[in-house]
Amino acid sequence: MKDAVLIAEGLVKTYDQGRIRALDGVDVALDRGEFVSVIGPSGSGKSTLLHMLGALDRPDGGTVVLDGVDLASERRLDRVRARSIGFVFQLHNLIPTLTAAENVELPLVALRVPRAERRRRAAELLEAVELADRARHRPNQLSGGQRQRVAIARALANEPKLVLADEPTGDLDQAAGKRVLDLLSGLRDERGITLVLVTHDLSLAERADRRIRILDGRVVPDGSHAAGS
Ligand SMILES: Nc1ncnc2c1ncn2[C@@H]1O[C@H](COP(=O)(O)OP(=O)(O)OP(=O)(O)O)[C@@H](O)[C@H]1O
Ligand SMILES: [Mg+2]
């Protein structure tokens, strides 16, 4: 791998005192600027994998090396996330009491970016996701697709090298889902970010450079006519 941004080897994650083996020895390597989709049935471990890759949680076994840094040696995973990672959650997790713009600014508060700069970047990102005219709306005043676009803008606020999106199109109709994916893959092209997309929608998964198929916590060969879910 010439320019790997992330290398995960032998990832194991168990829940319920080891009774549930959500990840059972997963190897994943991502090149800089690569767009990879992750497919597999419900409960197969896709979100768990994304959480390990995105430094949201630590594996019970195996290693994750992000940009040459072994995450096991990082005591403060929150700092790694704040600096390098953008996460679009399966349920977009916007703060209901904050406006769209304030939600986008939030990751920059943790990075102590000055207020004027935060506002400038939030405005620019909302413009990029075509929501400049909704900046002062709160999540409950936005449509599902608009909320998802705010969540994407928020994930990009810290200028991450790695964007992990967990079913960002799950609750959208097909046209809105396609627009969200156009946006994400366009940002990959423009900004050179590495993009990992979990999706049940095979037509979206096929637009990636490569697909990773998960079954029962393991990566399995991705047959060309494999079912999506
Ligand atoms: N916090 C937790 N405690 C206990 N079990 C968990 C926890 N999180 C996930 N699991 C279990 O781990 C397995 C993998 O879950 P995961 O959320 O990674 O699946 P998924 O592939 O993302 O599914 P979906 O497509 O439904 O989102 C499932 O059996 C799930 O029940
Ligand atoms: Mg999931």
PDB file of C-alpha atoms and ligand atoms in Angstrom:
ATOM      1  CA  MET A   1       0.000   0.000   0.000  1.00  0.00           C
ATOM      2  CA  LYS A   2       1.797   3.143  -1.226  1.00  0.00           C
ATOM      3  CA  ASP A   3       0.061   5.831   0.782  1.00  0.00           C
ATOM      4  CA  ALA A   4      -2.091   4.253   3.454  1.00  0.00           C
ATOM      5  CA  VAL A   5      -3.874   6.719   5.710  1.00  0.00           C
ATOM      6  CA  LEU A   6      -5.291   3.989   7.925  1.00  0.00           C
ATOM      7  CA  ILE A   7      -4.291   0.395   8.590  1.00  0.00           C
ATOM      8  CA  ALA A   8      -6.349  -1.829  10.880  1.00  0.00           C
ATOM      9  CA  GLU A   9      -5.214  -5.373  11.591  1.00  0.00           C
ATOM     10  CA  GLY A  10      -6.847  -8.231  13.442  1.00  0.00           C
ATOM     11  CA  LEU A  11      -9.612  -6.119  14.953  1.00  0.00           C
ATOM     12  CA  VAL A  12     -11.670  -7.907  17.568  1.00  0.00           C
ATOM     13  CA  LYS A  13     -14.511  -6.289  19.487  1.00  0.00           C
ATOM     14  CA  THR A  14     -16.742  -8.142  21.897  1.00  0.00           C
ATOM     15  CA  TYR A  15     -19.759  -7.017  23.885  1.00  0.00           C
ATOM     16  CA  ASP A  16     -21.579  -8.505  26.870  1.00  0.00           C
ATOM     17  CA  GLN A  17     -18.502 -10.006  28.545  1.00  0.00           C
ATOM     18  CA  GLY A  18     -17.376 -11.637  25.319  1.00  0.00           C
ATOM     19  CA  ARG A  19     -20.684 -13.303  24.531  1.00  0.00           C
ATOM     20  CA  ILE A  20     -21.149 -11.157  21.421  1.00  0.00           C
ATOM     21  CA  ARG A  21     -18.230 -11.071  19.009  1.00  0.00           C
ATOM     22  CA  ALA A  22     -19.137  -8.021  16.907  1.00  0.00           C
ATOM     23  CA  LEU A  23     -15.746  -8.001  15.131  1.00  0.00           C
ATOM     24  CA  ASP A  24     -13.833 -11.220  14.779  1.00  0.00           C
ATOM     25  CA  GLY A  25     -10.437 -10.431  13.249  1.00  0.00           C
ATOM     26  CA  VAL A  26     -10.930  -7.681  10.664  1.00  0.00           C
ATOM     27  CA  ASP A  27      -8.119  -6.291   8.502  1.00  0.00           C
ATOM     28  CA  VAL A  28      -8.724  -3.053   6.597  1.00  0.00           C
ATOM     29  CA  ALA A  29      -6.274  -0.716   4.874  1.00  0.00           C
ATOM     30  CA  LEU A  30      -7.326   2.576   3.330  1.00  0.00           C
ATOM     31  CA  ASP A  31      -5.322   4.620   0.859  1.00  0.00           C
ATOM     32  CA  ARG A  32      -5.312   8.383   1.049  1.00  0.00           C
ATOM     33  CA  GLY A  33      -8.146   9.739  -1.063  1.00  0.00           C
ATOM     34  CA  GLU A  34      -9.789   6.364  -1.422  1.00  0.00           C
ATOM     35  CA  PHE A  35     -13.579   5.921  -1.349  1.00  0.00           C
ATOM     36  CA  VAL A  36     -14.582   2.581   0.167  1.00  0.00           C
ATOM     37  CA  SER A  37     -18.073   1.320   0.864  1.00  0.00           C
ATOM     38  CA  VAL A  38     -18.925  -1.171   3.608  1.00  0.00           C
ATOM     39  CA  ILE A  39     -21.859  -3.512   3.071  1.00  0.00           C
ATOM     40  CA  GLY A  40     -23.305  -6.440   4.995  1.00  0.00           C
ATOM     41  CA  PRO A  41     -26.452  -7.543   6.812  1.00  0.00           C
ATOM     42  CA  SER A  42     -27.898  -5.841   9.865  1.00  0.00           C
ATOM     43  CA  GLY A  43     -25.904  -6.784  12.962  1.00  0.00           C
ATOM     44  CA  SER A  44     -22.845  -7.925  10.971  1.00  0.00           C
ATOM     45  CA  GLY A  45     -20.534  -5.379  12.629  1.00  0.00           C
ATOM     46  CA  LYS A  46     -20.433  -2.429  10.215  1.00  0.00           C
ATOM     47  CA  SER A  47     -21.076   0.309  12.774  1.00  0.00           C
ATOM     48  CA  THR A  48     -18.745  -1.379  15.250  1.00  0.00           C
ATOM     49  CA  LEU A  49     -15.995  -1.378  12.603  1.00  0.00           C
ATOM     50  CA  LEU A  50     -16.573   2.301  11.853  1.00  0.00           C
ATOM     51  CA  HIS A  51     -16.380   3.121  15.564  1.00  0.00           C
ATOM     52  CA  MET A  52     -12.972   1.399  15.829  1.00  0.00           C
ATOM     53  CA  LEU A  53     -11.644   3.082  12.661  1.00  0.00           C
ATOM     54  CA  GLY A  54     -12.969   6.440  13.838  1.00  0.00           C
ATOM     55  CA  ALA A  55     -11.408   6.247  17.312  1.00  0.00           C
ATOM     56  CA  LEU A  56     -14.828   6.359  18.957  1.00  0.00           C
ATOM     57  CA  ASP A  57     -14.029   3.206  20.862  1.00  0.00           C
ATOM     58  CA  ARG A  58     -11.101   0.842  21.395  1.00  0.00           C
ATOM     59  CA  PRO A  59     -10.961  -2.723  20.078  1.00  0.00           C
ATOM     60  CA  ASP A  60     -10.380  -5.650  22.449  1.00  0.00           C
ATOM     61  CA  GLY A  61      -7.748  -6.960  20.066  1.00  0.00           C
ATOM     62  CA  GLY A  62      -5.822  -5.818  17.013  1.00  0.00           C
ATOM     63  CA  THR A  63      -4.389  -2.463  16.014  1.00  0.00           C
ATOM     64  CA  VAL A  64      -5.502   0.703  14.274  1.00  0.00           C
ATOM     65  CA  VAL A  65      -2.773   2.910  12.846  1.00  0.00           C
ATOM     66  CA  LEU A  66      -3.996   6.306  11.658  1.00  0.00           C
ATOM     67  CA  ASP A  67      -1.493   8.352   9.681  1.00  0.00           C
ATOM     68  CA  GLY A  68       1.385   6.422  11.201  1.00  0.00           C
ATOM     69  CA  VAL A  69       0.113   6.714  14.768  1.00  0.00           C
ATOM     70  CA  ASP A  70      -0.922   3.576  16.665  1.00  0.00           C
ATOM     71  CA  LEU A  71      -4.181   4.529  18.369  1.00  0.00           C
ATOM     72  CA  ALA A  72      -3.473   2.091  21.211  1.00  0.00           C
ATOM     73  CA  SER A  73      -0.667   4.413  22.299  1.00  0.00           C
ATOM     74  CA  GLU A  74      -2.980   7.457  22.276  1.00  0.00           C
ATOM     75  CA  ARG A  75      -4.498   8.045  25.679  1.00  0.00           C
ATOM     76  CA  ARG A  76      -6.832  10.747  24.393  1.00  0.00           C
ATOM     77  CA  LEU A  77      -8.837   9.324  21.505  1.00  0.00           C
ATOM     78  CA  ASP A  78     -11.087  12.380  21.642  1.00  0.00           C
ATOM     79  CA  ARG A  79      -8.144  14.516  20.522  1.00  0.00           C
ATOM     80  CA  VAL A  80      -7.398  12.204  17.609  1.00  0.00           C
ATOM     81  CA  ARG A  81     -11.028  12.454  16.556  1.00  0.00           C
ATOM     82  CA  ALA A  82     -11.138  16.207  16.945  1.00  0.00           C
ATOM     83  CA  ARG A  83      -8.070  16.667  14.748  1.00  0.00           C
ATOM     84  CA  SER A  84      -8.381  14.059  12.032  1.00  0.00           C
ATOM     85  CA  ILE A  85     -11.781  12.447  11.767  1.00  0.00           C
ATOM     86  CA  GLY A  86     -15.229  13.422  10.557  1.00  0.00           C
ATOM     87  CA  PHE A  87     -18.033  11.089  11.586  1.00  0.00           C
ATOM     88  CA  VAL A  88     -21.533  11.081  10.082  1.00  0.00           C
ATOM     89  CA  PHE A  89     -23.634   8.981  12.446  1.00  0.00           C
ATOM     90  CA  GLN A  90     -26.300   6.452  11.534  1.00  0.00           C
ATOM     91  CA  LEU A  91     -28.759   8.662  13.431  1.00  0.00           C
ATOM     92  CA  HIS A  92     -27.349  12.052  12.653  1.00  0.00           C
ATOM     93  CA  ASN A  93     -27.062  13.204  16.294  1.00  0.00           C
ATOM     94  CA  LEU A  94     -27.546  16.906  15.747  1.00  0.00           C
ATOM     95  CA  ILE A  95     -28.037  18.935  18.920  1.00  0.00           C
ATOM     96  CA  PRO A  96     -31.735  19.874  18.834  1.00  0.00           C
ATOM     97  CA  THR A  97     -31.366  23.158  20.691  1.00  0.00           C
ATOM     98  CA  LEU A  98     -28.657  24.519  18.383  1.00  0.00           C
ATOM     99  CA  THR A  99     -29.142  26.019  14.936  1.00  0.00           C
ATOM    100  CA  ALA A 100     -27.690  24.349  11.849  1.00  0.00           C
ATOM    101  CA  ALA A 101     -24.764  26.781  11.893  1.00  0.00           C
ATOM    102  CA  GLU A 102     -24.100  26.210  15.599  1.00  0.00           C
ATOM    103  CA  ASN A 103     -24.158  22.443  15.088  1.00  0.00           C
ATOM    104  CA  VAL A 104     -21.556  22.769  12.331  1.00  0.00           C
ATOM    105  CA  GLU A 105     -19.401  25.024  14.525  1.00  0.00           C
ATOM    106  CA  LEU A 106     -19.415  22.641  17.464  1.00  0.00           C
ATOM    107  CA  PRO A 107     -16.349  20.512  16.548  1.00  0.00           C
ATOM    108  CA  LEU A 108     -14.359  23.739  16.227  1.00  0.00           C
ATOM    109  CA  VAL A 109     -15.185  24.795  19.781  1.00  0.00           C
ATOM    110  CA  ALA A 110     -13.292  21.730  21.046  1.00  0.00           C
ATOM    111  CA  LEU A 111     -10.346  22.739  18.853  1.00  0.00           C
ATOM    112  CA  ARG A 112     -10.466  26.267  20.312  1.00  0.00           C
ATOM    113  CA  VAL A 113     -10.911  27.875  16.915  1.00  0.00           C
ATOM    114  CA  PRO A 114     -11.797  31.560  17.466  1.00  0.00           C
ATOM    115  CA  ARG A 115     -15.454  32.435  17.115  1.00  0.00           C
ATOM    116  CA  ALA A 116     -15.206  34.574  13.976  1.00  0.00           C
ATOM    117  CA  GLU A 117     -13.278  31.830  12.201  1.00  0.00           C
ATOM    118  CA  ARG A 118     -15.801  29.219  13.374  1.00  0.00           C
ATOM    119  CA  ARG A 119     -18.649  31.259  11.943  1.00  0.00           C
ATOM    120  CA  ARG A 120     -16.841  31.777   8.671  1.00  0.00           C
ATOM    121  CA  ARG A 121     -16.170  28.052   8.278  1.00  0.00           C
ATOM    122  CA  ALA A 122     -19.690  27.022   9.253  1.00  0.00           C
ATOM    123  CA  ALA A 123     -21.129  29.439   6.688  1.00  0.00           C
ATOM    124  CA  GLU A 124     -18.785  28.108   4.004  1.00  0.00           C
ATOM    125  CA  LEU A 125     -19.678  24.484   4.792  1.00  0.00           C
ATOM    126  CA  LEU A 126     -23.411  25.141   4.845  1.00  0.00           C
ATOM    127  CA  GLU A 127     -22.972  26.829   1.490  1.00  0.00           C
ATOM    128  CA  ALA A 128     -21.138  23.713   0.236  1.00  0.00           C
ATOM    129  CA  VAL A 129     -24.047  21.481   1.261  1.00  0.00           C
ATOM    130  CA  GLU A 130     -26.519  23.981  -0.254  1.00  0.00           C
ATOM    131  CA  LEU A 131     -28.046  25.013   3.045  1.00  0.00           C
ATOM    132  CA  ALA A 132     -26.866  28.612   3.357  1.00  0.00           C
ATOM    133  CA  ASP A 133     -30.494  29.703   3.651  1.00  0.00           C
ATOM    134  CA  ARG A 134     -31.163  27.305   6.549  1.00  0.00           C
ATOM    135  CA  ALA A 135     -28.230  28.266   8.769  1.00  0.00           C
ATOM    136  CA  ARG A 136     -30.446  29.632  11.535  1.00  0.00           C
ATOM    137  CA  HIS A 137     -32.940  26.764  11.532  1.00  0.00           C
ATOM    138  CA  ARG A 138     -32.912  24.139  14.231  1.00  0.00           C
ATOM    139  CA  PRO A 139     -32.939  20.411  13.355  1.00  0.00           C
ATOM    140  CA  ASN A 140     -36.699  20.029  13.931  1.00  0.00           C
ATOM    141  CA  GLN A 141     -37.265  22.779  11.375  1.00  0.00           C
ATOM    142  CA  LEU A 142     -35.319  20.877   8.711  1.00  0.00           C
ATOM    143  CA  SER A 143     -36.205  17.931   6.488  1.00  0.00           C
ATOM    144  CA  GLY A 144     -34.461  14.576   6.976  1.00  0.00           C
ATOM    145  CA  GLY A 145     -32.207  15.168   3.968  1.00  0.00           C
ATOM    146  CA  GLN A 146     -31.355  18.664   5.139  1.00  0.00           C
ATOM    147  CA  ARG A 147     -30.438  17.353   8.605  1.00  0.00           C
ATOM    148  CA  GLN A 148     -28.216  14.752   7.029  1.00  0.00           C
ATOM    149  CA  ARG A 149     -26.480  17.492   5.031  1.00  0.00           C
ATOM    150  CA  VAL A 150     -25.959  19.530   8.211  1.00  0.00           C
ATOM    151  CA  ALA A 151     -24.419  16.407   9.783  1.00  0.00           C
ATOM    152  CA  ILE A 152     -22.071  16.123   6.800  1.00  0.00           C
ATOM    153  CA  ALA A 153     -21.101  19.784   7.075  1.00  0.00           C
ATOM    154  CA  ARG A 154     -20.401  19.223  10.778  1.00  0.00           C
ATOM    155  CA  ALA A 155     -18.256  16.175   9.990  1.00  0.00           C
ATOM    156  CA  LEU A 156     -16.149  18.329   7.653  1.00  0.00           C
ATOM    157  CA  ALA A 157     -15.713  21.296   9.988  1.00  0.00           C
ATOM    158  CA  ASN A 158     -12.354  20.140  11.378  1.00  0.00           C
ATOM    159  CA  GLU A 159     -11.026  19.493   7.850  1.00  0.00           C
ATOM    160  CA  PRO A 160     -10.609  15.782   8.570  1.00  0.00           C
ATOM    161  CA  LYS A 161      -8.388  13.486   6.539  1.00  0.00           C
ATOM    162  CA  LEU A 162     -10.807  10.636   7.140  1.00  0.00           C
ATOM    163  CA  VAL A 163     -14.605  10.822   6.862  1.00  0.00           C
ATOM    164  CA  LEU A 164     -16.633   7.877   8.143  1.00  0.00           C
ATOM    165  CA  ALA A 165     -20.310   7.906   7.202  1.00  0.00           C
ATOM    166  CA  ASP A 166     -22.633   5.326   8.760  1.00  0.00           C
ATOM    167  CA  GLU A 167     -25.690   4.983   6.530  1.00  0.00           C
ATOM    168  CA  PRO A 168     -25.952   8.708   5.868  1.00  0.00           C
ATOM    169  CA  THR A 169     -28.690   8.007   3.317  1.00  0.00           C
ATOM    170  CA  GLY A 170     -30.601   5.443   5.364  1.00  0.00           C
ATOM    171  CA  ASP A 171     -33.739   7.476   6.002  1.00  0.00           C
ATOM    172  CA  LEU A 172     -33.758   9.351   2.692  1.00  0.00           C
ATOM    173  CA  ASP A 173     -35.608   8.637  -0.518  1.00  0.00           C
ATOM    174  CA  GLN A 174     -33.518   7.542  -3.462  1.00  0.00           C
ATOM    175  CA  ALA A 175     -33.112  10.969  -5.059  1.00  0.00           C
ATOM    176  CA  ALA A 176     -32.118  12.612  -1.763  1.00  0.00           C
ATOM    177  CA  GLY A 177     -29.773   9.696  -1.003  1.00  0.00           C
ATOM    178  CA  LYS A 178     -28.082  10.107  -4.342  1.00  0.00           C
ATOM    179  CA  ARG A 179     -27.614  13.830  -3.726  1.00  0.00           C
ATOM    180  CA  VAL A 180     -25.993  13.172  -0.341  1.00  0.00           C
ATOM    181  CA  LEU A 181     -23.637  10.701  -1.978  1.00  0.00           C
ATOM    182  CA  ASP A 182     -22.878  13.125  -4.824  1.00  0.00           C
ATOM    183  CA  LEU A 183     -21.934  15.621  -2.159  1.00  0.00           C
ATOM    184  CA  LEU A 184     -19.680  13.223  -0.225  1.00  0.00           C
ATOM    185  CA  SER A 185     -17.918  11.832  -3.278  1.00  0.00           C
ATOM    186  CA  GLY A 186     -17.520  15.366  -4.679  1.00  0.00           C
ATOM    187  CA  LEU A 187     -15.806  16.399  -1.442  1.00  0.00           C
ATOM    188  CA  ARG A 188     -13.543  13.388  -1.727  1.00  0.00           C
ATOM    189  CA  ASP A 189     -12.585  14.516  -5.235  1.00  0.00           C
ATOM    190  CA  GLU A 190     -12.100  18.175  -4.257  1.00  0.00           C
ATOM    191  CA  ARG A 191     -10.437  17.791  -0.871  1.00  0.00           C
ATOM    192  CA  GLY A 192      -8.703  14.451  -1.191  1.00  0.00           C
ATOM    193  CA  ILE A 193     -10.336  13.098   1.951  1.00  0.00           C
ATOM    194  CA  THR A 194     -10.555   9.358   2.492  1.00  0.00           C
ATOM    195  CA  LEU A 195     -14.201   8.330   2.605  1.00  0.00           C
ATOM    196  CA  VAL A 196     -15.748   5.229   4.161  1.00  0.00           C
ATOM    197  CA  LEU A 197     -19.472   4.782   3.560  1.00  0.00           C
ATOM    198  CA  VAL A 198     -21.647   2.165   5.231  1.00  0.00           C
ATOM    199  CA  THR A 199     -24.768   1.580   3.179  1.00  0.00           C
ATOM    200  CA  HIS A 200     -27.465  -0.975   2.503  1.00  0.00           C
ATOM    201  CA  ASP A 201     -28.048   0.556  -0.913  1.00  0.00           C
ATOM    202  CA  LEU A 202     -26.035  -1.409  -3.465  1.00  0.00           C
ATOM    203  CA  SER A 203     -26.446   1.243  -6.157  1.00  0.00           C
ATOM    204  CA  LEU A 204     -24.661   3.684  -3.829  1.00  0.00           C
ATOM    205  CA  ALA A 205     -22.096   1.113  -2.661  1.00  0.00           C
ATOM    206  CA  GLU A 206     -21.138   0.475  -6.270  1.00  0.00           C
ATOM    207  CA  ARG A 207     -19.999   4.054  -6.732  1.00  0.00           C
ATOM    208  CA  ALA A 208     -17.065   3.463  -4.358  1.00  0.00           C
ATOM    209  CA  ASP A 209     -13.574   2.557  -5.611  1.00  0.00           C
ATOM    210  CA  ARG A 210     -13.908  -0.655  -3.628  1.00  0.00           C
ATOM    211  CA  ARG A 211     -16.435  -2.497  -1.475  1.00  0.00           C
ATOM    212  CA  ILE A 212     -15.764  -4.239   1.824  1.00  0.00           C
ATOM    213  CA  ARG A 213     -18.305  -6.880   2.710  1.00  0.00           C
ATOM    214  CA  ILE A 214     -18.813  -7.820   6.362  1.00  0.00           C
ATOM    215  CA  LEU A 215     -20.519 -10.972   7.576  1.00  0.00           C
ATOM    216  CA  ASP A 216     -20.643 -12.047  11.223  1.00  0.00           C
ATOM    217  CA  GLY A 217     -17.819  -9.717  12.192  1.00  0.00           C
ATOM    218  CA  ARG A 218     -15.450 -10.775   9.413  1.00  0.00           C
ATOM    219  CA  VAL A 219     -14.499  -9.405   6.016  1.00  0.00           C
ATOM    220  CA  VAL A 220     -15.664 -11.823   3.332  1.00  0.00           C
ATOM    221  CA  PRO A 221     -14.979 -11.838  -0.420  1.00  0.00           C
ATOM    222  CA  ASP A 222     -17.257  -9.411  -2.198  1.00  0.00           C
ATOM    223  CA  GLY A 223     -18.815 -11.431  -4.998  1.00  0.00           C
ATOM    224  CA  SER A 224     -20.004  -9.226  -7.848  1.00  0.00           C
ATOM    225  CA  HIS A 225     -23.591 -10.373  -7.440  1.00  0.00           C
ATOM    226  CA  ALA A 226     -23.621 -10.555  -3.643  1.00  0.00           C
ATOM    227  CA  ALA A 227     -26.823  -9.360  -2.000  1.00  0.00           C
ATOM    228  CA  GLY A 228     -26.646  -6.094  -0.126  1.00  0.00           C
ATOM    229  CA  SER A 229     -28.444  -6.850   3.076  1.00  0.00           C
TER     230      SER A 229
HETATM  231  N1  LIG B   1     -23.119  -1.542  22.839  1.00  0.00           N
HETATM  232  C1  LIG B   1     -23.404  -2.798  22.504  1.00  0.00           C
HETATM  233  N2  LIG B   1     -23.656  -3.734  23.455  1.00  0.00           N
HETATM  234  C2  LIG B   1     -23.923  -5.012  23.126  1.00  0.00           C
HETATM  235  N3  LIG B   1     -23.987  -5.476  21.865  1.00  0.00           N
HETATM  236  C3  LIG B   1     -23.745  -4.601  20.878  1.00  0.00           C
HETATM  237  C4  LIG B   1     -23.456  -3.215  21.128  1.00  0.00           C
HETATM  238  N4  LIG B   1     -23.268  -2.590  19.946  1.00  0.00           N
HETATM  239  C5  LIG B   1     -23.445  -3.522  19.005  1.00  0.00           C
HETATM  240  N5  LIG B   1     -23.736  -4.729  19.540  1.00  0.00           N
HETATM  241  C6  LIG B   1     -23.939  -5.993  18.809  1.00  0.00           C
HETATM  242  O1  LIG B   1     -22.830  -6.186  17.953  1.00  0.00           O
HETATM  243  C7  LIG B   1     -23.238  -6.696  16.692  1.00  0.00           C
HETATM  244  C8  LIG B   1     -22.804  -5.756  15.588  1.00  0.00           C
HETATM  245  O2  LIG B   1     -23.530  -4.540  15.697  1.00  0.00           O
HETATM  246  P1  LIG B   1     -23.346  -3.342  14.691  1.00  0.00           P
HETATM  247  O3  LIG B   1     -24.075  -2.170  15.239  1.00  0.00           O
HETATM  248  O4  LIG B   1     -21.894  -3.155  14.402  1.00  0.00           O
HETATM  249  O5  LIG B   1     -24.075  -3.914  13.380  1.00  0.00           O
HETATM  250  P2  LIG B   1     -24.354  -3.220  11.965  1.00  0.00           P
HETATM  251  O6  LIG B   1     -23.709  -4.061  10.929  1.00  0.00           O
HETATM  252  O7  LIG B   1     -23.956  -1.767  12.022  1.00  0.00           O
HETATM  253  O8  LIG B   1     -25.946  -3.352  11.826  1.00  0.00           O
HETATM  254  P3  LIG B   1     -27.033  -2.353  11.165  1.00  0.00           P
HETATM  255  O9  LIG B   1     -26.933  -2.560   9.677  1.00  0.00           O
HETATM  256  O10 LIG B   1     -28.320  -2.847  11.720  1.00  0.00           O
HETATM  257  O11 LIG B   1     -26.719  -0.953  11.573  1.00  0.00           O
HETATM  258  C9  LIG B   1     -24.756  -6.868  16.798  1.00  0.00           C
HETATM  259  O12 LIG B   1     -25.000  -8.229  17.130  1.00  0.00           O
HETATM  260  C10 LIG B   1     -25.154  -5.956  17.926  1.00  0.00           C
HETATM  261  O13 LIG B   1     -26.297  -6.434  18.584  1.00  0.00           O
HETATM  262 MG    MG B   2     -25.041   0.000  11.955  1.00  0.00          MG
END
